[in-house]
Structures are given as structure tokens and as C-alpha cells.
Amino acid sequence: MTPGLSAGARPPCAGTVREGITASLALVPSVFVYGTVFGGLAVQSGLTMAQVLGMSVLVFAGASQFVAVPMLATGAPAVAIIVTTYVVNMRHYLMAATLAPSFRGFRRAWLALIAHVINDESFAIAVARSRPPDAWIYLGSALAICGAFTGGVVVGVSVGGLVERPERYGLDFAFPAVFLALVAVQLRRRADWLVAVGAAVVAVALALVLPGNWHIVVTGLVVSAVAAWVLPLDDVDPRDARAA
Amino acid sequence: MRSDVWLVIIGMAVATYLTRAPMFLALARRPLPPRVRLWLRLVPLAVLPALAVPLVLVRDGRLALGWTNPALWGAAVVFVLAAWRVNLLASVAIAVAVVALLRTLA
């Protein structure tokens, strides 16, 4: 019997998986706290513990989950939340395309499962280690990041319900604060500033006229598409895929 | 809380899986066209400000640009700290504390 994971690929290498886990340890505390903050704020916003955990396991994409919670709480239409989730997570296409060739020879059932744990941190670690990225390093890292995030969410939902009147502590502001921090660390080139500032202006204008939070999706797609069309193709390194 | 939360969660899960699985299962060796890669790189840079800035500047369907808007100060603090490469969660925590303080004083 061949071991389940690989059929024809080089054999699974426990040492390499361990290397992926070790390489991720530096990120584990912040991913854990990120999960804790998400779990706490989501429970505060009125989701049940089961809903918060369910979302974290089934969606497993922190930034889009942060996006969805205030939208759920303020009564945005279901379709608007789902489409916004899709747009926030579109960066996965880039990561999936970059990782895919390293996973040739894996069984399709495993590929379908591994696809679900594609995440910014593990992608960054695997790509920083080697080009093309190593499949087993990536898997080790994904294991560590999944564990850290889910563990953080479990702690967060347990603790989050204890705080009364969260707006008194400015906790509702944590949502825009997380988004702004994620933007600030991505601004490297002049073009990045143009896109971010342009999107901010367009979004505020649209938010004043469009109902149901549609300004987020419309701005995100249109401003990025226009920019990608007109900007020079200076540097589109796949490492830049890591984002939110 | 509304009654369609689980429906939204399932929808989010399907939408997110559709961003991960197709390219991964295709195992394509050929990279995406450069303009498409640039676009995918820029999407988060457009989405995140589109999310955050109206949350800070728009209150009840109107612009709140006055200096008495605590969120405006919190936004400036978190942006500058994160741009200085202060740890992301520390930046957020400090900004949240600033907003809480300003609300208490108001």
C-alpha cells in the first residue's frame, strides 16, 4: 500500500514537514492573537460561538472574516457579504497558481483538501524558502498556521463574551483599524499609494449613494482593474500576493 | 442577530473555496498573464481602503470629517504605526485605546 498522500510524487518527508512547522513558529503567536481578536470581536458583534468557529473552519481566511462580521451585524444583504468575501479572497488565485506545480503527483482528493488551507502566511514562508516552493514545507507551515488560528479563535470566543458594552472600549474600531494596518504595510511603491488613496476616495463617494455596502466590491474591483490596465508592468513578483 | 447567518457562512465558504481550488487543482505550469497578476495583487490594496475609510468617515450616511470624530484620530494612529512597521496587533490595540479615550473625554 502506498501511503495516502502521494501517488508517484516523492515520498512524504516528515523532516521537511517539521521544517515547515519550525519556519512558521515566528508567526504562530501573532496568528494566534489575530484569531483570538477575531473570535472575541465576532462574539461581541452577536454571532454565536458555533457560528464563529464554523466560519473559521469553513472559510479559514482571516481578513474576509473580519470584513464579514461588521457587515453581518449591520444588516448588509447576504449576497453583498458573500461577493465581498470573494473579492477580498481573490488574491488566493495568485497563490494557488504559484503553489500548484509543486503538488504534481498528489492525489486529487488531497489536493482538494490542501487547497482549503492556502493562506498568506504559509505561502510567504514556502516561497521565501525556495522557488518553486516545496510542497512539504508548505504543508508543515499550513498545519502550524491552521492550528494557531483555530486555537486563537477558540480562546477568543470563550473570552469575548465577557466584555460588556464593547464600544465603550473602542472595540468596534478594531475592524477598520485592522484593515488600515493591513493597507499601510502594503504601500511600497508610488502606484500602491495611488490605488489605495483612489480606492478610499471612490469608496467614500459611493458609500454616500449606494445601499447595502456594495461600495466595497465595486470600488475594489473597478479601481484595481483600472490600475492594472494603465500602470506599467514593473514588478509583479508572486510574493506580493500575500496581503490581507 | 439575523436569521441567515449560517447561510452567509456557507456562501462565504463556497466563495472562498472558489478562489483557492480551481488554480490549485489545475496544476498549471504556465503562470498567469502579467496584467492579471498585477490586478490580483492590487485587489486587496483597493478593497481594504474601500472597507476601512467609509467606516471611519461616513456616519449615518453623512461625511464626518470634523476633528471631533474619534475614529479619524484612531485611523491616523493605526496607519502611521503600521507604516512604521510597528507590530500589526500592537498598532491596532493602541488605536483602539486612543478611540476609547477620546470617546470617554467627549
mmCIF file of C-alpha atoms in Angstrom:
data_model
loop_
_atom_site.group_PDB
_atom_site.id
_atom_site.type_symbol
_atom_site.label_atom_id
_atom_site.label_comp_id
_atom_site.label_asym_id
_atom_site.label_seq_id
_atom_site.Cartn_x
_atom_site.Cartn_y
_atom_site.Cartn_z
ATOM 1 C CA MET A 1 0.000 0.000 0.000
ATOM 2 C CA THR A 2 1.288 3.414 -0.877
ATOM 3 C CA PRO A 3 0.804 5.943 1.889
ATOM 4 C CA GLY A 4 -2.264 8.003 1.163
ATOM 5 C CA LEU A 5 -0.942 11.455 0.475
ATOM 6 C CA SER A 6 1.310 10.944 -2.506
ATOM 7 C CA ALA A 7 0.892 8.701 -5.508
ATOM 8 C CA GLY A 8 4.012 8.987 -7.616
ATOM 9 C CA ALA A 9 5.379 12.187 -6.069
ATOM 10 C CA ARG A 10 8.485 12.000 -3.958
ATOM 11 C CA PRO A 11 7.612 10.300 -0.679
ATOM 12 C CA PRO A 12 6.275 12.385 2.195
ATOM 13 C CA CYS A 13 9.167 13.630 4.226
ATOM 14 C CA ALA A 14 8.491 14.097 7.907
ATOM 15 C CA GLY A 15 11.692 16.130 8.239
ATOM 16 C CA THR A 16 10.570 18.641 5.635
ATOM 17 C CA VAL A 17 7.121 18.948 7.175
ATOM 18 C CA ARG A 18 8.809 19.639 10.515
ATOM 19 C CA GLU A 19 10.986 22.252 8.822
ATOM 20 C CA GLY A 20 7.813 23.971 7.571
ATOM 21 C CA ILE A 21 6.371 23.968 11.073
ATOM 22 C CA THR A 22 9.594 25.335 12.578
ATOM 23 C CA ALA A 23 9.813 28.049 9.928
ATOM 24 C CA SER A 24 6.285 29.143 10.873
ATOM 25 C CA LEU A 25 6.840 29.340 14.629
ATOM 26 C CA ALA A 26 7.789 33.016 14.467
ATOM 27 C CA LEU A 27 4.342 33.757 13.034
ATOM 28 C CA VAL A 28 2.363 31.435 15.306
ATOM 29 C CA PRO A 29 1.927 33.895 18.213
ATOM 30 C CA SER A 30 0.617 36.727 16.031
ATOM 31 C CA VAL A 31 -1.695 34.407 14.064
ATOM 32 C CA PHE A 32 -2.962 33.037 17.383
ATOM 33 C CA VAL A 33 -3.656 36.534 18.742
ATOM 34 C CA TYR A 34 -5.241 37.535 15.418
ATOM 35 C CA GLY A 35 -7.587 34.535 15.814
ATOM 36 C CA THR A 36 -8.283 35.495 19.433
ATOM 37 C CA VAL A 37 -9.150 39.076 18.477
ATOM 38 C CA PHE A 38 -11.389 37.837 15.658
ATOM 39 C CA GLY A 39 -13.169 35.318 17.895
ATOM 40 C CA GLY A 40 -13.690 37.879 20.642
ATOM 41 C CA LEU A 41 -14.969 40.643 18.367
ATOM 42 C CA ALA A 42 -17.234 38.282 16.399
ATOM 43 C CA VAL A 43 -18.917 37.035 19.582
ATOM 44 C CA GLN A 44 -19.205 40.652 20.733
ATOM 45 C CA SER A 45 -20.954 41.509 17.470
ATOM 46 C CA GLY A 46 -23.665 38.958 18.225
ATOM 47 C CA LEU A 47 -22.547 35.758 16.483
ATOM 48 C CA THR A 48 -22.817 32.523 18.465
ATOM 49 C CA MET A 49 -19.693 30.561 19.394
ATOM 50 C CA ALA A 50 -20.716 27.830 16.922
ATOM 51 C CA GLN A 51 -21.106 30.380 14.130
ATOM 52 C CA VAL A 52 -17.716 31.951 14.811
ATOM 53 C CA LEU A 53 -15.960 28.574 14.948
ATOM 54 C CA GLY A 54 -17.895 27.295 11.954
ATOM 55 C CA MET A 55 -16.890 30.334 9.924
ATOM 56 C CA SER A 56 -13.252 29.998 10.968
ATOM 57 C CA VAL A 57 -13.061 26.345 9.934
ATOM 58 C CA LEU A 58 -15.199 26.541 6.771
ATOM 59 C CA VAL A 59 -13.932 29.875 5.413
ATOM 60 C CA PHE A 60 -10.467 29.963 7.064
ATOM 61 C CA ALA A 61 -9.490 33.349 5.628
ATOM 62 C CA GLY A 62 -8.998 35.849 8.453
ATOM 63 C CA ALA A 63 -9.247 39.153 6.591
ATOM 64 C CA SER A 64 -12.501 38.248 4.853
ATOM 65 C CA GLN A 65 -13.921 37.023 8.158
ATOM 66 C CA PHE A 66 -13.047 40.360 9.764
ATOM 67 C CA VAL A 67 -14.826 42.012 6.831
ATOM 68 C CA ALA A 68 -17.947 39.863 7.135
ATOM 69 C CA VAL A 69 -18.619 40.333 10.851
ATOM 70 C CA PRO A 70 -19.473 44.074 10.888
ATOM 71 C CA MET A 71 -21.440 43.573 7.642
ATOM 72 C CA LEU A 72 -23.458 40.787 9.284
ATOM 73 C CA ALA A 73 -24.012 42.934 12.351
ATOM 74 C CA THR A 74 -25.202 45.994 10.417
ATOM 75 C CA GLY A 75 -27.654 44.018 8.296
ATOM 76 C CA ALA A 76 -25.900 44.067 4.917
ATOM 77 C CA PRO A 77 -27.586 41.814 2.309
ATOM 78 C CA ALA A 78 -26.312 38.206 2.308
ATOM 79 C CA VAL A 79 -25.271 38.457 -1.355
ATOM 80 C CA ALA A 80 -23.228 41.601 -0.675
ATOM 81 C CA ILE A 81 -21.349 39.834 2.147
ATOM 82 C CA ILE A 82 -20.640 36.741 0.039
ATOM 83 C CA VAL A 83 -19.495 38.724 -3.016
ATOM 84 C CA THR A 84 -17.304 40.930 -0.806
ATOM 85 C CA THR A 85 -15.757 37.782 0.695
ATOM 86 C CA TYR A 86 -14.996 36.531 -2.795
ATOM 87 C CA VAL A 87 -13.318 39.790 -3.813
ATOM 88 C CA VAL A 88 -11.270 40.068 -0.610
ATOM 89 C CA ASN A 89 -10.049 36.496 -1.204
ATOM 90 C CA MET A 90 -9.337 36.790 -4.940
ATOM 91 C CA ARG A 91 -5.637 37.036 -4.085
ATOM 92 C CA HIS A 92 -5.777 33.251 -3.481
ATOM 93 C CA TYR A 93 -5.842 32.706 -7.260
ATOM 94 C CA LEU A 94 -2.317 34.079 -7.417
ATOM 95 C CA MET A 95 -1.076 31.940 -4.529
ATOM 96 C CA ALA A 96 -2.831 28.791 -5.798
ATOM 97 C CA ALA A 97 -1.320 29.233 -9.257
ATOM 98 C CA THR A 98 2.161 29.668 -7.774
ATOM 99 C CA LEU A 99 1.862 26.660 -5.433
ATOM 100 C CA ALA A 100 0.140 24.265 -7.847
ATOM 101 C CA PRO A 101 3.157 22.935 -9.824
ATOM 102 C CA SER A 102 4.839 21.822 -6.572
ATOM 103 C CA PHE A 103 1.927 19.485 -5.879
ATOM 104 C CA ARG A 104 2.058 17.408 -9.061
ATOM 105 C CA GLY A 105 1.601 13.720 -8.248
ATOM 106 C CA PHE A 106 -0.562 14.280 -5.176
ATOM 107 C CA ARG A 107 -3.924 12.524 -5.188
ATOM 108 C CA ARG A 108 -6.754 14.802 -6.270
ATOM 109 C CA ALA A 109 -8.720 14.209 -3.080
ATOM 110 C CA TRP A 110 -5.731 15.515 -1.085
ATOM 111 C CA LEU A 111 -5.324 18.455 -3.445
ATOM 112 C CA ALA A 112 -8.969 19.372 -2.877
ATOM 113 C CA LEU A 113 -8.321 19.370 0.874
ATOM 114 C CA ILE A 114 -4.939 21.133 0.725
ATOM 115 C CA ALA A 115 -6.473 23.889 -1.422
ATOM 116 C CA HIS A 116 -8.669 24.816 1.528
ATOM 117 C CA VAL A 117 -5.673 25.660 3.751
ATOM 118 C CA ILE A 118 -3.971 28.023 1.290
ATOM 119 C CA ASN A 119 -3.127 31.052 3.441
ATOM 120 C CA ASP A 120 -0.988 34.189 3.215
ATOM 121 C CA GLU A 121 1.493 33.236 5.936
ATOM 122 C CA SER A 122 2.286 29.701 4.723
ATOM 123 C CA PHE A 123 2.542 30.944 1.163
ATOM 124 C CA ALA A 124 5.034 33.615 2.208
ATOM 125 C CA ILE A 125 7.111 31.093 4.164
ATOM 126 C CA ALA A 126 7.174 28.452 1.406
ATOM 127 C CA VAL A 127 8.020 30.988 -1.311
ATOM 128 C CA ALA A 128 10.711 32.649 0.791
ATOM 129 C CA ARG A 129 12.387 29.228 1.328
ATOM 130 C CA SER A 130 12.607 28.039 -2.264
ATOM 131 C CA ARG A 131 11.440 28.701 -5.806
ATOM 132 C CA PRO A 132 9.399 26.766 -6.748
ATOM 133 C CA PRO A 133 8.036 26.374 -3.208
ATOM 134 C CA ASP A 134 8.417 22.966 -1.535
ATOM 135 C CA ALA A 135 5.111 21.138 -1.090
ATOM 136 C CA TRP A 136 6.023 19.593 2.282
ATOM 137 C CA ILE A 137 7.394 22.811 3.777
ATOM 138 C CA TYR A 138 4.160 24.441 2.705
ATOM 139 C CA LEU A 139 2.077 21.675 4.311
ATOM 140 C CA GLY A 140 4.023 21.876 7.572
ATOM 141 C CA SER A 141 3.510 25.608 7.672
ATOM 142 C CA ALA A 142 -0.202 25.302 6.858
ATOM 143 C CA LEU A 143 -0.539 22.842 9.740
ATOM 144 C CA ALA A 144 1.048 25.321 12.163
ATOM 145 C CA ILE A 145 -0.937 28.319 10.898
ATOM 146 C CA CYS A 146 -4.277 26.435 10.923
ATOM 147 C CA GLY A 147 -3.641 25.264 14.459
ATOM 148 C CA ALA A 148 -2.636 28.733 15.648
ATOM 149 C CA PHE A 149 -5.602 30.487 14.044
ATOM 150 C CA THR A 150 -8.218 27.954 15.143
ATOM 151 C CA GLY A 151 -6.759 27.791 18.650
ATOM 152 C CA GLY A 152 -6.827 31.584 18.817
ATOM 153 C CA VAL A 153 -10.469 31.695 17.740
ATOM 154 C CA VAL A 154 -11.430 29.122 20.406
ATOM 155 C CA VAL A 155 -9.789 31.256 23.097
ATOM 156 C CA GLY A 156 -11.319 34.424 21.631
ATOM 157 C CA VAL A 157 -14.919 33.176 21.614
ATOM 158 C CA SER A 158 -14.512 31.958 25.192
ATOM 159 C CA VAL A 159 -13.176 35.292 26.441
ATOM 160 C CA GLY A 160 -15.004 37.667 24.064
ATOM 161 C CA GLY A 161 -18.424 37.183 25.591
ATOM 162 C CA LEU A 162 -17.174 38.538 28.914
ATOM 163 C CA VAL A 163 -16.801 42.175 27.793
ATOM 164 C CA GLU A 164 -19.945 44.259 28.157
ATOM 165 C CA ARG A 165 -20.626 47.351 26.019
ATOM 166 C CA PRO A 166 -17.610 46.844 23.691
ATOM 167 C CA GLU A 167 -17.970 50.279 22.038
ATOM 168 C CA ARG A 168 -17.018 51.831 25.377
ATOM 169 C CA TYR A 169 -13.549 50.354 24.897
ATOM 170 C CA GLY A 170 -13.393 51.355 21.239
ATOM 171 C CA LEU A 171 -13.527 47.681 20.242
ATOM 172 C CA ASP A 172 -15.824 48.363 17.269
ATOM 173 C CA PHE A 173 -12.958 50.461 15.897
ATOM 174 C CA ALA A 174 -10.757 47.336 15.805
ATOM 175 C CA PHE A 175 -12.330 46.387 12.454
ATOM 176 C CA PRO A 176 -11.346 49.477 10.434
ATOM 177 C CA ALA A 177 -8.060 49.582 12.379
ATOM 178 C CA VAL A 178 -7.108 46.072 11.206
ATOM 179 C CA PHE A 179 -7.945 46.973 7.608
ATOM 180 C CA LEU A 180 -5.951 50.214 7.736
ATOM 181 C CA ALA A 181 -2.939 48.457 9.256
ATOM 182 C CA LEU A 182 -3.067 45.826 6.503
ATOM 183 C CA VAL A 183 -3.080 48.599 3.877
ATOM 184 C CA ALA A 184 -0.265 50.569 5.490
ATOM 185 C CA VAL A 185 2.171 47.626 5.442
ATOM 186 C CA GLN A 186 1.491 47.011 1.752
ATOM 187 C CA LEU A 187 2.283 50.519 0.483
ATOM 188 C CA ARG A 188 5.693 50.138 -1.111
ATOM 189 C CA ARG A 189 5.549 51.874 -4.471
ATOM 190 C CA ARG A 190 4.022 55.117 -5.646
ATOM 191 C CA ALA A 191 1.462 53.059 -7.618
ATOM 192 C CA ASP A 192 0.338 51.352 -4.382
ATOM 193 C CA TRP A 193 -0.409 54.756 -2.855
ATOM 194 C CA LEU A 194 -2.334 55.810 -5.963
ATOM 195 C CA VAL A 195 -4.505 52.692 -5.816
ATOM 196 C CA ALA A 196 -5.134 52.907 -2.057
ATOM 197 C CA VAL A 197 -5.932 56.631 -1.981
ATOM 198 C CA GLY A 198 -8.004 56.366 -5.166
ATOM 199 C CA ALA A 199 -9.980 53.485 -3.679
ATOM 200 C CA ALA A 200 -10.565 55.409 -0.443
ATOM 201 C CA VAL A 201 -11.953 58.451 -2.298
ATOM 202 C CA VAL A 202 -14.136 56.388 -4.652
ATOM 203 C CA ALA A 203 -15.422 54.223 -1.795
ATOM 204 C CA VAL A 204 -16.420 57.197 0.377
ATOM 205 C CA ALA A 205 -18.249 58.778 -2.583
ATOM 206 C CA LEU A 206 -20.050 55.520 -3.388
ATOM 207 C CA ALA A 207 -20.826 54.791 0.273
ATOM 208 C CA LEU A 208 -22.831 58.025 0.387
ATOM 209 C CA VAL A 209 -25.038 56.927 -2.521
ATOM 210 C CA LEU A 210 -25.063 53.092 -2.733
ATOM 211 C CA PRO A 211 -27.079 50.983 -0.258
ATOM 212 C CA GLY A 212 -26.024 47.701 1.346
ATOM 213 C CA ASN A 213 -22.224 48.022 1.422
ATOM 214 C CA TRP A 214 -21.898 47.461 -2.339
ATOM 215 C CA HIS A 215 -19.351 50.305 -2.489
ATOM 216 C CA ILE A 216 -16.690 47.862 -1.172
ATOM 217 C CA VAL A 217 -16.935 45.349 -4.010
ATOM 218 C CA VAL A 218 -17.491 47.913 -6.751
ATOM 219 C CA THR A 219 -14.538 50.034 -5.627
ATOM 220 C CA GLY A 220 -12.271 47.034 -5.040
ATOM 221 C CA LEU A 221 -12.837 45.536 -8.473
ATOM 222 C CA VAL A 222 -13.025 48.706 -10.546
ATOM 223 C CA VAL A 223 -10.126 50.663 -9.024
ATOM 224 C CA SER A 224 -7.768 47.651 -9.079
ATOM 225 C CA ALA A 225 -8.761 46.716 -12.646
ATOM 226 C CA VAL A 226 -8.268 50.263 -13.953
ATOM 227 C CA ALA A 227 -4.911 50.466 -12.180
ATOM 228 C CA ALA A 228 -3.765 47.071 -13.523
ATOM 229 C CA TRP A 229 -4.742 48.207 -17.008
ATOM 230 C CA VAL A 230 -2.918 51.547 -17.009
ATOM 231 C CA LEU A 231 0.050 51.005 -14.661
ATOM 232 C CA PRO A 232 3.407 49.885 -16.062
ATOM 233 C CA LEU A 233 4.206 46.192 -15.514
ATOM 234 C CA ASP A 234 7.226 46.986 -13.367
ATOM 235 C CA ASP A 235 7.231 44.171 -10.863
ATOM 236 C CA VAL A 236 4.585 41.523 -10.350
ATOM 237 C CA ASP A 237 6.528 39.199 -8.104
ATOM 238 C CA PRO A 238 4.174 36.475 -6.786
ATOM 239 C CA ARG A 239 5.470 37.120 -3.276
ATOM 240 C CA ASP A 240 3.372 40.267 -3.481
ATOM 241 C CA ALA A 241 0.306 38.047 -3.474
ATOM 242 C CA ARG A 242 0.465 37.914 0.269
ATOM 243 C CA ALA A 243 -1.741 40.582 1.530
ATOM 244 C CA ALA A 244 -4.617 40.649 3.867
ATOM 245 C CA MET B 1 -28.668 38.721 15.252
ATOM 246 C CA ARG B 2 -30.267 37.989 11.881
ATOM 247 C CA SER B 3 -31.502 34.503 10.949
ATOM 248 C CA ASP B 4 -29.450 33.914 7.777
ATOM 249 C CA VAL B 5 -26.009 33.822 9.439
ATOM 250 C CA TRP B 6 -25.336 30.148 8.623
ATOM 251 C CA LEU B 7 -26.467 30.702 5.048
ATOM 252 C CA VAL B 8 -23.993 33.582 4.755
ATOM 253 C CA ILE B 9 -21.218 31.460 6.305
ATOM 254 C CA ILE B 10 -21.829 28.611 3.816
ATOM 255 C CA GLY B 11 -21.898 31.145 0.978
ATOM 256 C CA MET B 12 -18.622 32.667 2.204
ATOM 257 C CA ALA B 13 -17.069 29.186 2.432
ATOM 258 C CA VAL B 14 -18.078 28.317 -1.142
ATOM 259 C CA ALA B 15 -16.951 31.734 -2.473
ATOM 260 C CA THR B 16 -13.579 31.388 -0.734
ATOM 261 C CA TYR B 17 -13.055 27.801 -1.905
ATOM 262 C CA LEU B 18 -13.672 29.035 -5.451
ATOM 263 C CA THR B 19 -10.698 31.397 -5.032
ATOM 264 C CA ARG B 20 -8.419 28.593 -3.826
ATOM 265 C CA ALA B 21 -9.262 25.311 -5.548
ATOM 266 C CA PRO B 22 -9.552 25.944 -9.329
ATOM 267 C CA MET B 23 -5.986 27.117 -9.992
ATOM 268 C CA PHE B 24 -4.617 24.662 -7.444
ATOM 269 C CA LEU B 25 -6.352 21.600 -8.896
ATOM 270 C CA ALA B 26 -5.478 22.617 -12.454
ATOM 271 C CA LEU B 27 -1.781 22.172 -11.532
ATOM 272 C CA ALA B 28 -0.952 24.605 -14.335
ATOM 273 C CA ARG B 29 2.723 25.144 -15.065
ATOM 274 C CA ARG B 30 2.066 28.257 -17.090
ATOM 275 C CA PRO B 31 1.978 31.397 -14.952
ATOM 276 C CA LEU B 32 -0.959 33.779 -15.088
ATOM 277 C CA PRO B 33 -0.678 36.660 -17.581
ATOM 278 C CA PRO B 34 1.253 39.608 -16.068
ATOM 279 C CA ARG B 35 -1.688 42.039 -16.219
ATOM 280 C CA VAL B 36 -3.911 39.526 -14.401
ATOM 281 C CA ARG B 37 -1.219 39.001 -11.754
ATOM 282 C CA LEU B 38 -0.881 42.742 -11.308
ATOM 283 C CA TRP B 39 -4.661 43.041 -10.985
ATOM 284 C CA LEU B 40 -4.861 40.254 -8.366
ATOM 285 C CA ARG B 41 -2.042 41.929 -6.453
ATOM 286 C CA LEU B 42 -3.845 45.271 -6.478
ATOM 287 C CA VAL B 43 -7.304 43.971 -5.469
ATOM 288 C CA PRO B 44 -6.554 43.896 -1.712
ATOM 289 C CA LEU B 45 -4.927 47.330 -1.962
ATOM 290 C CA ALA B 46 -8.211 48.679 -3.329
ATOM 291 C CA VAL B 47 -10.609 46.599 -1.208
ATOM 292 C CA LEU B 48 -9.070 47.336 2.194
ATOM 293 C CA PRO B 49 -9.254 51.162 1.975
ATOM 294 C CA ALA B 50 -12.714 50.796 0.388
ATOM 295 C CA LEU B 51 -13.751 48.938 3.534
ATOM 296 C CA ALA B 52 -11.964 50.948 6.159
ATOM 297 C CA VAL B 53 -12.196 54.568 5.072
ATOM 298 C CA PRO B 54 -16.020 54.771 4.815
ATOM 299 C CA LEU B 55 -16.243 53.059 8.243
ATOM 300 C CA VAL B 56 -14.172 55.950 9.600
ATOM 301 C CA LEU B 57 -15.502 58.903 7.589
ATOM 302 C CA VAL B 58 -19.173 58.100 6.951
ATOM 303 C CA ARG B 59 -21.575 58.276 9.905
ATOM 304 C CA ASP B 60 -25.300 57.664 9.301
ATOM 305 C CA GLY B 61 -24.961 58.306 5.584
ATOM 306 C CA ARG B 62 -23.078 61.621 6.018
ATOM 307 C CA LEU B 63 -19.421 62.626 5.941
ATOM 308 C CA ALA B 64 -17.895 63.039 9.422
ATOM 309 C CA LEU B 65 -14.674 64.918 8.672
ATOM 310 C CA GLY B 66 -14.584 67.001 11.866
ATOM 311 C CA TRP B 67 -11.727 66.665 14.357
ATOM 312 C CA THR B 68 -14.278 65.607 16.982
ATOM 313 C CA ASN B 69 -14.651 62.268 15.173
ATOM 314 C CA PRO B 70 -12.614 59.868 17.396
ATOM 315 C CA ALA B 71 -12.353 57.283 14.592
ATOM 316 C CA LEU B 72 -10.462 59.800 12.455
ATOM 317 C CA TRP B 73 -7.737 60.088 15.118
ATOM 318 C CA GLY B 74 -7.680 56.337 15.624
ATOM 319 C CA ALA B 75 -7.286 55.829 11.874
ATOM 320 C CA ALA B 76 -4.347 58.245 11.719
ATOM 321 C CA VAL B 77 -2.665 56.500 14.674
ATOM 322 C CA VAL B 78 -3.026 52.951 13.345
ATOM 323 C CA PHE B 79 -1.952 53.964 9.845
ATOM 324 C CA VAL B 80 1.214 55.733 10.972
ATOM 325 C CA LEU B 81 2.174 52.986 13.441
ATOM 326 C CA ALA B 82 1.667 50.188 10.911
ATOM 327 C CA ALA B 83 3.560 52.175 8.261
ATOM 328 C CA TRP B 84 6.455 52.429 10.754
ATOM 329 C CA ARG B 85 6.335 48.624 10.922
ATOM 330 C CA VAL B 86 5.088 48.525 14.497
ATOM 331 C CA ASN B 87 3.552 45.064 15.093
ATOM 332 C CA LEU B 88 0.117 44.910 13.470
ATOM 333 C CA LEU B 89 -1.819 43.918 16.564
ATOM 334 C CA ALA B 90 0.033 46.416 18.747
ATOM 335 C CA SER B 91 -0.821 49.175 16.256
ATOM 336 C CA VAL B 92 -4.482 48.150 16.343
ATOM 337 C CA ALA B 93 -4.534 47.954 20.143
ATOM 338 C CA ILE B 94 -3.031 51.443 20.532
ATOM 339 C CA ALA B 95 -5.504 52.914 18.020
ATOM 340 C CA VAL B 96 -8.422 51.238 19.801
ATOM 341 C CA ALA B 97 -7.202 52.705 23.102
ATOM 342 C CA VAL B 98 -6.976 56.197 21.531
ATOM 343 C CA VAL B 99 -10.559 55.922 20.260
ATOM 344 C CA ALA B 100 -11.812 54.666 23.625
ATOM 345 C CA LEU B 101 -10.037 57.536 25.409
ATOM 346 C CA LEU B 102 -11.417 60.200 23.055
ATOM 347 C CA ARG B 103 -14.934 58.786 23.450
ATOM 348 C CA THR B 104 -14.609 58.913 27.230
ATOM 349 C CA LEU B 105 -13.427 62.544 27.100
ATOM 350 C CA ALA B 106 -16.156 63.591 24.666
#
